[in-house]
Amino acid sequence: MITVDEKIDVFTKIVLDRLEESYSVKISELDEETFEAVKEYEEKLKEKSRKFIEVHEENAQGDARKKISKVLSGVRTQMLRLKHDIVLELCDALKARVNEFRKTPEYLEFLKQRIHKSVDELNKFTSIEVEILEEDYSRFGEVLASEIKMQGFDPAKVKWAPVKKGIMGGLIFYNGERTLKLDGSFDILLEDAEVVMGQLVAELLEERGEADA
């Protein structure tokens, strides 16, 4: 049986594959711009070398190199902006996937898994407060309350705190004083995913030799 985490992994790969094609097209365009810019300044350098006397030749070459460096620096800036845009697009795609996933039967199993994976830490709490979206609580509140009871927790010491917004889904556990927090929400998963995707895009840029040093 394919687990929820495996399904998310498969989806992420699909998103990455889809965007990589768009990414490659944009990279190629920038590569062409870089080549043309260098070519243009190389021609200018040759022209200056022919026109200027030997004593001025070194200054002319230095000036051209600065111009080329400026152009290449501009291209690197565009590449970094491209990285930012790609990561944002990936994150938006994952957020859309989360909203779709919350409508599936598998979402309830995901919420149960959040409880199961948190049992050891929750046993350290004298009382528990569970933050959950109101929509999720209205659909799954009774089932989840029963699930947490089955894990050995006294229902009298478990408080459910439905919220209208603030999280994208999942569960966030607090101790009674709210001094300890155990985050099992989609938000923390998306934050981790954003870091990973940023690293991936940066590696792709470095492979092209365009990443900022």
mmCIF file of C-alpha atoms in Angstrom:
data_model
loop_
_atom_site.group_PDB
_atom_site.id
_atom_site.type_symbol
_atom_site.label_atom_id
_atom_site.label_comp_id
_atom_site.label_asym_id
_atom_site.label_seq_id
_atom_site.Cartn_x
_atom_site.Cartn_y
_atom_site.Cartn_z
ATOM 1 C CA MET A 1 0.000 0.000 0.000
ATOM 2 C CA ILE A 2 1.354 3.428 -0.962
ATOM 3 C CA THR A 3 1.732 5.680 2.085
ATOM 4 C CA VAL A 4 0.668 9.326 2.252
ATOM 5 C CA ASP A 5 4.312 10.432 2.396
ATOM 6 C CA GLU A 6 5.093 8.409 -0.744
ATOM 7 C CA LYS A 7 2.175 10.031 -2.571
ATOM 8 C CA ILE A 8 3.446 13.479 -1.642
ATOM 9 C CA ASP A 9 6.932 12.464 -2.835
ATOM 10 C CA VAL A 10 5.516 11.319 -6.180
ATOM 11 C CA PHE A 11 3.579 14.549 -6.584
ATOM 12 C CA THR A 12 6.621 16.646 -5.747
ATOM 13 C CA LYS A 13 8.625 14.832 -8.434
ATOM 14 C CA ILE A 14 5.867 15.480 -10.973
ATOM 15 C CA VAL A 15 5.870 19.186 -10.098
ATOM 16 C CA LEU A 16 9.659 19.365 -10.316
ATOM 17 C CA ASP A 17 9.685 17.602 -13.698
ATOM 18 C CA ARG A 18 7.003 19.916 -15.059
ATOM 19 C CA LEU A 19 8.768 23.060 -13.945
ATOM 20 C CA GLU A 20 12.243 21.899 -14.964
ATOM 21 C CA GLU A 21 11.216 22.115 -18.635
ATOM 22 C CA SER A 22 10.080 25.723 -18.173
ATOM 23 C CA TYR A 23 13.211 26.389 -16.162
ATOM 24 C CA SER A 24 15.471 24.971 -18.915
ATOM 25 C CA VAL A 25 13.854 27.229 -21.527
ATOM 26 C CA LYS A 26 14.472 30.301 -19.386
ATOM 27 C CA ILE A 27 18.053 29.223 -18.709
ATOM 28 C CA SER A 28 18.701 28.750 -22.431
ATOM 29 C CA GLU A 29 17.401 32.236 -23.149
ATOM 30 C CA LEU A 30 19.727 33.709 -20.545
ATOM 31 C CA ASP A 31 22.635 31.623 -21.836
ATOM 32 C CA GLU A 32 22.048 33.082 -25.305
ATOM 33 C CA GLU A 33 21.909 36.622 -23.925
ATOM 34 C CA THR A 34 25.187 36.048 -22.085
ATOM 35 C CA PHE A 35 26.896 34.693 -25.204
ATOM 36 C CA GLU A 36 25.687 37.600 -27.333
ATOM 37 C CA ALA A 37 26.786 40.138 -24.721
ATOM 38 C CA VAL A 38 30.272 38.638 -24.470
ATOM 39 C CA LYS A 39 30.516 38.404 -28.259
ATOM 40 C CA GLU A 40 29.525 42.037 -28.639
ATOM 41 C CA TYR A 41 32.139 43.267 -26.206
ATOM 42 C CA GLU A 42 34.794 41.009 -27.698
ATOM 43 C CA GLU A 43 34.177 42.696 -31.055
ATOM 44 C CA LYS A 44 34.341 46.122 -29.442
ATOM 45 C CA LEU A 45 37.600 45.160 -27.776
ATOM 46 C CA LYS A 46 39.098 44.097 -31.111
ATOM 47 C CA GLU A 47 37.991 47.349 -32.706
ATOM 48 C CA LYS A 48 39.542 49.400 -29.902
ATOM 49 C CA SER A 49 42.756 47.392 -30.176
ATOM 50 C CA ARG A 50 43.031 48.353 -33.827
ATOM 51 C CA LYS A 51 42.277 52.050 -33.284
ATOM 52 C CA PHE A 52 44.269 52.839 -30.169
ATOM 53 C CA ILE A 53 48.019 53.052 -30.010
ATOM 54 C CA GLU A 54 49.918 50.502 -27.936
ATOM 55 C CA VAL A 55 50.221 52.717 -24.852
ATOM 56 C CA HIS A 56 46.397 52.887 -24.539
ATOM 57 C CA GLU A 57 45.693 49.277 -25.423
ATOM 58 C CA GLU A 58 45.853 47.939 -21.858
ATOM 59 C CA ASN A 59 43.402 50.579 -20.602
ATOM 60 C CA ALA A 60 41.021 49.775 -23.457
ATOM 61 C CA GLN A 61 41.105 46.072 -22.655
ATOM 62 C CA GLY A 62 40.564 46.764 -18.973
ATOM 63 C CA ASP A 63 37.540 48.925 -19.770
ATOM 64 C CA ALA A 64 36.050 46.210 -21.964
ATOM 65 C CA ARG A 65 36.614 43.551 -19.307
ATOM 66 C CA LYS A 66 34.770 45.716 -16.788
ATOM 67 C CA LYS A 67 31.842 46.061 -19.177
ATOM 68 C CA ILE A 68 31.742 42.307 -19.783
ATOM 69 C CA SER A 69 31.925 41.694 -16.044
ATOM 70 C CA LYS A 70 29.035 44.096 -15.525
ATOM 71 C CA VAL A 71 26.918 42.269 -18.117
ATOM 72 C CA LEU A 72 27.689 38.869 -16.604
ATOM 73 C CA SER A 73 26.884 40.212 -13.145
ATOM 74 C CA GLY A 74 23.506 41.329 -14.467
ATOM 75 C CA VAL A 75 22.875 37.878 -15.868
ATOM 76 C CA ARG A 76 23.724 36.280 -12.516
ATOM 77 C CA THR A 77 21.228 38.628 -10.877
ATOM 78 C CA GLN A 78 18.578 37.466 -13.355
ATOM 79 C CA MET A 79 19.428 33.860 -12.530
ATOM 80 C CA LEU A 80 18.944 34.488 -8.813
ATOM 81 C CA ARG A 81 15.585 36.099 -9.547
ATOM 82 C CA LEU A 82 14.728 33.057 -11.647
ATOM 83 C CA LYS A 83 15.626 30.805 -8.713
ATOM 84 C CA HIS A 84 13.327 32.845 -6.472
ATOM 85 C CA ASP A 85 10.470 32.657 -9.015
ATOM 86 C CA ILE A 86 10.862 28.903 -9.480
ATOM 87 C CA VAL A 87 10.822 28.233 -5.725
ATOM 88 C CA LEU A 88 7.703 30.386 -5.337
ATOM 89 C CA GLU A 89 6.005 28.520 -8.194
ATOM 90 C CA LEU A 90 6.880 25.177 -6.626
ATOM 91 C CA CYS A 91 5.567 26.289 -3.230
ATOM 92 C CA ASP A 92 2.325 27.519 -4.772
ATOM 93 C CA ALA A 93 1.939 24.161 -6.516
ATOM 94 C CA LEU A 94 2.486 22.284 -3.245
ATOM 95 C CA LYS A 95 0.005 24.513 -1.411
ATOM 96 C CA ALA A 96 -2.574 23.785 -4.092
ATOM 97 C CA ARG A 97 -1.812 20.081 -3.684
ATOM 98 C CA VAL A 98 -2.334 20.361 0.082
ATOM 99 C CA ASN A 99 -5.764 21.907 -0.455
ATOM 100 C CA GLU A 100 -6.655 19.080 -2.836
ATOM 101 C CA PHE A 101 -5.290 16.452 -0.472
ATOM 102 C CA ARG A 102 -7.447 17.743 2.413
ATOM 103 C CA LYS A 103 -10.524 16.778 0.387
ATOM 104 C CA THR A 104 -9.460 13.140 -0.019
ATOM 105 C CA PRO A 105 -10.192 10.163 2.287
ATOM 106 C CA GLU A 106 -6.441 9.771 2.806
ATOM 107 C CA TYR A 107 -6.337 13.045 4.723
ATOM 108 C CA LEU A 108 -7.994 11.472 7.765
ATOM 109 C CA GLU A 109 -5.306 8.776 7.767
ATOM 110 C CA PHE A 110 -2.692 11.541 7.619
ATOM 111 C CA LEU A 111 -4.184 13.198 10.714
ATOM 112 C CA LYS A 112 -4.184 9.866 12.561
ATOM 113 C CA GLN A 113 -0.542 9.418 11.654
ATOM 114 C CA ARG A 114 0.222 12.830 13.140
ATOM 115 C CA ILE A 115 -1.218 11.573 16.434
ATOM 116 C CA HIS A 116 0.639 8.243 16.293
ATOM 117 C CA LYS A 117 3.983 9.904 15.558
ATOM 118 C CA SER A 118 3.501 12.352 18.439
ATOM 119 C CA VAL A 119 2.587 9.874 21.188
ATOM 120 C CA ASP A 120 6.019 9.705 22.835
ATOM 121 C CA GLU A 121 6.319 13.488 23.083
ATOM 122 C CA LEU A 122 2.690 13.980 24.116
ATOM 123 C CA ASN A 123 3.191 11.596 27.044
ATOM 124 C CA LYS A 124 5.466 14.263 28.510
ATOM 125 C CA PHE A 125 2.573 16.770 28.600
ATOM 126 C CA THR A 126 0.383 16.881 31.713
ATOM 127 C CA SER A 127 -2.457 18.125 29.516
ATOM 128 C CA ILE A 128 -2.848 18.602 25.767
ATOM 129 C CA GLU A 129 -4.345 21.288 23.558
ATOM 130 C CA VAL A 130 -4.818 20.383 19.889
ATOM 131 C CA GLU A 131 -5.061 23.135 17.286
ATOM 132 C CA ILE A 132 -6.964 22.109 14.165
ATOM 133 C CA LEU A 133 -8.840 23.845 11.364
ATOM 134 C CA GLU A 134 -12.546 24.280 12.132
ATOM 135 C CA GLU A 135 -13.464 22.577 8.867
ATOM 136 C CA ASP A 136 -11.316 19.556 9.747
ATOM 137 C CA TYR A 137 -12.673 19.404 13.284
ATOM 138 C CA SER A 138 -16.268 19.405 12.071
ATOM 139 C CA ARG A 139 -15.467 16.499 9.719
ATOM 140 C CA PHE A 140 -13.087 14.433 11.833
ATOM 141 C CA GLY A 141 -13.328 15.715 15.419
ATOM 142 C CA GLU A 142 -15.067 12.655 16.871
ATOM 143 C CA VAL A 143 -12.843 10.193 15.054
ATOM 144 C CA LEU A 144 -9.666 11.991 16.122
ATOM 145 C CA ALA A 145 -10.850 12.294 19.719
ATOM 146 C CA SER A 146 -11.458 8.563 19.737
ATOM 147 C CA GLU A 147 -8.052 7.957 18.157
ATOM 148 C CA ILE A 148 -6.181 9.980 20.758
ATOM 149 C CA LYS A 149 -8.115 8.224 23.517
ATOM 150 C CA MET A 150 -7.077 4.858 22.048
ATOM 151 C CA GLN A 151 -3.462 5.974 22.421
ATOM 152 C CA GLY A 152 -3.978 6.128 26.199
ATOM 153 C CA PHE A 153 -4.734 9.815 26.732
ATOM 154 C CA ASP A 154 -7.472 10.928 29.143
ATOM 155 C CA PRO A 155 -10.128 12.850 27.138
ATOM 156 C CA ALA A 156 -10.580 15.152 30.142
ATOM 157 C CA LYS A 157 -6.991 16.316 29.676
ATOM 158 C CA VAL A 158 -7.290 16.868 25.936
ATOM 159 C CA LYS A 159 -8.653 20.206 24.728
ATOM 160 C CA TRP A 160 -9.501 20.765 21.069
ATOM 161 C CA ALA A 161 -8.905 24.292 19.739
ATOM 162 C CA PRO A 162 -10.486 24.725 16.281
ATOM 163 C CA VAL A 163 -9.272 27.764 14.299
ATOM 164 C CA LYS A 164 -10.693 29.346 11.139
ATOM 165 C CA LYS A 165 -7.271 30.129 9.662
ATOM 166 C CA GLY A 166 -3.602 30.325 10.563
ATOM 167 C CA ILE A 167 -2.651 26.824 9.471
ATOM 168 C CA MET A 168 -3.079 24.987 6.168
ATOM 169 C CA GLY A 169 -4.030 21.696 7.738
ATOM 170 C CA GLY A 170 -2.729 18.987 10.039
ATOM 171 C CA LEU A 171 -2.478 19.239 13.815
ATOM 172 C CA ILE A 172 -0.488 21.358 16.252
ATOM 173 C CA PHE A 173 -0.121 20.078 19.822
ATOM 174 C CA TYR A 174 0.535 22.279 22.862
ATOM 175 C CA ASN A 175 0.928 21.514 26.522
ATOM 176 C CA GLY A 176 -1.722 23.009 28.803
ATOM 177 C CA GLU A 177 0.369 26.128 29.481
ATOM 178 C CA ARG A 178 1.262 26.528 25.800
ATOM 179 C CA THR A 179 4.935 26.640 26.699
ATOM 180 C CA LEU A 180 5.668 23.563 24.581
ATOM 181 C CA LYS A 181 4.640 23.038 20.977
ATOM 182 C CA LEU A 182 4.706 19.963 18.752
ATOM 183 C CA ASP A 183 4.007 21.003 15.160
ATOM 184 C CA GLY A 184 2.343 18.372 12.976
ATOM 185 C CA SER A 185 0.826 20.848 10.540
ATOM 186 C CA PHE A 186 1.293 21.130 6.796
ATOM 187 C CA ASP A 187 2.869 24.525 7.370
ATOM 188 C CA ILE A 188 6.022 23.070 8.915
ATOM 189 C CA LEU A 189 6.219 20.457 6.135
ATOM 190 C CA LEU A 190 5.965 23.193 3.491
ATOM 191 C CA GLU A 191 8.664 25.244 5.215
ATOM 192 C CA ASP A 192 10.991 22.246 5.059
ATOM 193 C CA ALA A 193 10.020 21.653 1.423
ATOM 194 C CA GLU A 194 10.790 25.276 0.531
ATOM 195 C CA VAL A 195 14.310 24.943 1.941
ATOM 196 C CA VAL A 196 14.906 21.709 0.028
ATOM 197 C CA MET A 197 13.554 23.167 -3.217
ATOM 198 C CA GLY A 198 15.707 26.278 -2.810
ATOM 199 C CA GLN A 199 18.789 24.076 -2.433
ATOM 200 C CA LEU A 200 17.788 22.013 -5.476
ATOM 201 C CA VAL A 201 17.320 25.054 -7.708
ATOM 202 C CA ALA A 202 20.616 26.537 -6.465
ATOM 203 C CA GLU A 203 22.393 23.288 -7.392
ATOM 204 C CA LEU A 204 20.855 23.400 -10.873
ATOM 205 C CA LEU A 205 22.095 26.962 -11.299
ATOM 206 C CA GLU A 206 25.586 25.989 -10.154
ATOM 207 C CA GLU A 207 25.622 23.133 -12.663
ATOM 208 C CA ARG A 208 24.982 25.717 -15.356
ATOM 209 C CA GLY A 209 27.864 27.788 -13.986
ATOM 210 C CA GLU A 210 25.577 30.764 -13.472
ATOM 211 C CA ALA A 211 25.077 30.782 -9.713
ATOM 212 C CA ASP A 212 26.468 33.647 -7.712
ATOM 213 C CA ALA A 213 29.660 32.689 -5.906
#
